[in-house]
C-alpha positions as MATLAB code, in Angstrom:
seq = 'XXXXXXXXXXXXXXXXXXXXXXXXXXXXXXXXXXXXXXXXXXXXXXXXXXXXXXXXXXXXXXXXXXXXXXXXXXXXXXXXXXXXXXXXXXXXXXXXXXXXXXXXXXXXXXXXXXXXXXXXXXXXXXXXXXXXXXXXXXXXXXXXXXXXXXXXXXXXXXXXXXXXXXXXXXXXXXXXXXXXXXXXXXXXXXX';
ca = [
      78.006   83.874  101.790;
      81.421   85.645  102.054;
      81.990   86.914  105.564;
      79.567   84.451  107.238;
      80.816   82.386  110.110;
      80.582   79.250  107.909;
      82.556   80.893  105.090;
      85.325   82.143  107.404;
      85.468   78.910  109.248;
      85.728   76.840  106.034;
      88.326   79.199  104.562;
      90.375   79.240  107.748;
      90.311   75.484  108.373;
      90.837   74.714  104.668;
      93.916   76.954  104.650;
      95.210   75.261  107.862;
      94.693   71.724  106.522;
      96.014   72.649  103.119;
      99.180   74.167  104.601;
      99.645   71.095  106.781;
      99.134   68.821  103.701;
     101.856   70.707  101.782;
     104.148   70.979  104.766;
     103.986   67.152  105.074;
     105.034   66.981  101.408;
     108.443   68.393  102.224;
     109.421   64.938  103.511;
     108.935   63.294  100.136;
     111.425   63.733   97.234;
     109.342   64.166   94.048;
     112.258   63.070   91.897;
     113.208   59.855   93.784;
     113.511   56.812   91.506;
     111.274   54.817   93.897;
     109.488   56.200   96.872;
     111.077   55.547  100.205;
     109.061   53.881  103.003;
     109.057   57.351  104.678;
     107.734   58.934  101.434;
     105.021   56.297  101.091;
     103.964   56.820  104.740;
     103.845   60.574  104.066;
     101.665   59.996  101.037;
      99.333   57.776  103.080;
      99.053   60.422  105.769;
      98.357   63.101  103.123;
      95.620   60.942  101.570;
      94.038   60.340  104.974;
      94.266   64.092  105.722;
      92.593   64.971  102.380;
      89.729   62.589  103.156;
      89.448   63.923  106.758;
      89.275   67.504  105.437;
      86.301   66.621  103.162;
      84.488   64.940  106.084;
      85.378   67.830  108.372;
      83.951   70.329  105.871;
      80.708   68.319  105.469;
      80.346   68.174  109.294;
      81.018   71.881  109.584;
      78.221   72.625  107.130;
      75.835   70.222  108.774;
      76.489   71.552  112.295;
      77.024   75.323  111.789;
      75.726   76.129  115.339;
      78.749   74.318  116.859;
      81.361   76.529  115.058;
      83.295   79.069  117.055;
      82.634   82.765  116.333;
      84.877   83.801  113.407;
      84.091   87.513  113.189;
      82.528   90.306  115.092;
      81.051   92.899  112.670;
      83.955   93.506  110.242;
      86.743   92.253  112.496;
      87.872   88.632  112.425;
      88.139   86.957  115.786;
      91.280   85.584  117.417;
      90.141   82.064  116.464;
      90.293   82.849  112.732;
      93.556   84.866  113.086;
      95.341   82.132  114.954;
      94.211   79.404  112.485;
      95.307   81.532  109.551;
      98.545   82.479  111.252;
      99.516   78.834  111.728;
      98.508   78.171  108.113;
     100.701   81.134  106.914;
     103.643   79.684  108.856;
     103.258   76.243  107.378;
     102.878   77.642  103.837;
     106.060   79.639  104.352;
     107.980   76.553  105.539;
     106.673   74.374  102.707;
     107.295   77.099  100.095;
     110.881   77.610  101.208;
     111.667   73.870  101.118;
     109.991   73.406   97.711;
     111.828   76.432   96.402;
     115.111   74.765   97.442;
     113.997   71.474   95.846;
     113.133   73.314   92.603;
     116.571   74.908   92.443;
     118.318   71.603   93.247;
     116.358   69.694   90.537;
     116.132   72.669   88.150;
     112.417   72.078   87.784;
     110.156   74.807   86.444;
     107.141   72.916   87.727;
     108.510   72.688   91.305;
     109.517   76.385   91.119;
     105.968   77.459   90.165;
     104.613   75.199   92.911;
     106.943   76.826   95.465;
     105.946   80.312   94.343;
     102.279   79.293   94.723;
     102.976   78.145   98.300;
     104.751   81.421   99.088;
     101.883   83.323   97.653;
      99.496   81.294   99.835;
     101.684   82.336  102.801;
     101.198   85.962  101.791;
      97.469   85.494  101.346;
      97.007   83.964  104.819;
      99.305   86.498  106.334;
      97.186   89.352  104.830;
      94.047   87.625  106.142;
      95.289   88.149  109.721;
      95.378   91.929  109.276;
      92.294   92.299  107.158;
      88.700   93.313  107.989;
      85.685   92.129  106.113;
      85.324   93.906  102.773;
      88.375   96.258  103.263;
      91.043   96.451  100.532;
      93.294   93.891  102.290;
      90.424   91.486  102.288;
      90.024   91.832   98.557;
      93.776   91.621   98.086;
      94.177   88.156   99.512;
      91.255   87.028   97.354;
      92.999   88.411   94.210;
      96.239   86.646   95.225;
      94.379   83.362   95.471;
      92.857   83.801   92.033;
      96.408   84.521   90.655;
      97.731   81.419   92.417;
      95.098   79.170   90.957;
      95.646   80.575   87.431;
      99.344   79.968   87.851;
      98.820   76.421   89.029;
      96.628   75.699   86.086;
      99.125   77.179   83.621;
     102.010   75.329   85.298;
     100.058   72.074   85.229;
      99.374   72.558   81.521;
     103.041   73.197   80.916;
     104.059   70.139   82.920;
     101.604   67.900   81.028;
     102.790   69.316   77.743;
     106.422   68.592   78.662;
     105.513   65.073   79.820;
     103.800   64.318   76.503;
     106.772   65.707   74.520;
     109.134   63.588   76.564;
     106.949   60.531   75.947;
     106.964   61.290   72.265;
     110.739   61.684   72.238;
     111.090   58.345   74.108;
     108.732   56.668   71.634;
     110.828   57.919   68.670;
     114.055   56.755   70.343;
     112.514   53.340   71.088;
     111.345   52.904   67.506;
     114.730   53.921   66.230;
     116.500   51.445   68.634;
     114.099   48.662   67.498;
     114.896   49.344   63.861;
     118.642   49.369   64.574;
     118.227   46.086   66.436;
     116.318   44.505   63.536;
     118.959   45.771   61.138;
     121.754   44.180   63.237;
     119.750   40.921   63.467;
     119.440   40.869   59.675;
     123.171   41.485   59.253;
     123.975   38.705   61.731;
     121.604   36.323   59.937;
     123.099   37.349   56.535;
     126.638   36.379   57.756;
     125.525   32.954   59.041;
];
């Protein structure tokens, strides 16, 4: 349930691992023609991290009595504040780098992604100063709902643009093939 040690632990560690995952992503260029060895290594580390987070979450749920205290009454403990503070810092770093990338590549998708990371920063930052069930606690939850809605809309836009680009490429390819066939017929007609 919200506010339980398990909930706060899973939220805090998920935010930390998620921020670390996205901070690692700043080393990969999403628009590179072919991934560099460094970019492939980063992707491998991110994949291993994602798998580790899933296993970590399962172990946390199986062994709840080994979790550090995450709140005392309505106050969150130093453990949870430090974990969320580090997560906030990493989200800020990743958001700033992705924002720069989005401006350099003029990508709406990267821009929305960067804004989502900066909103995650704000959410984790607010967590540090919130108390269970106070308005700040609700605010960082509302921010996360807005982030996920934005990511879903941005993903839908990106897929739509990708399909439109694929359709345009298909039309251009068909046109080029017809032109090539026409030129072949003209060459055969002259021979």
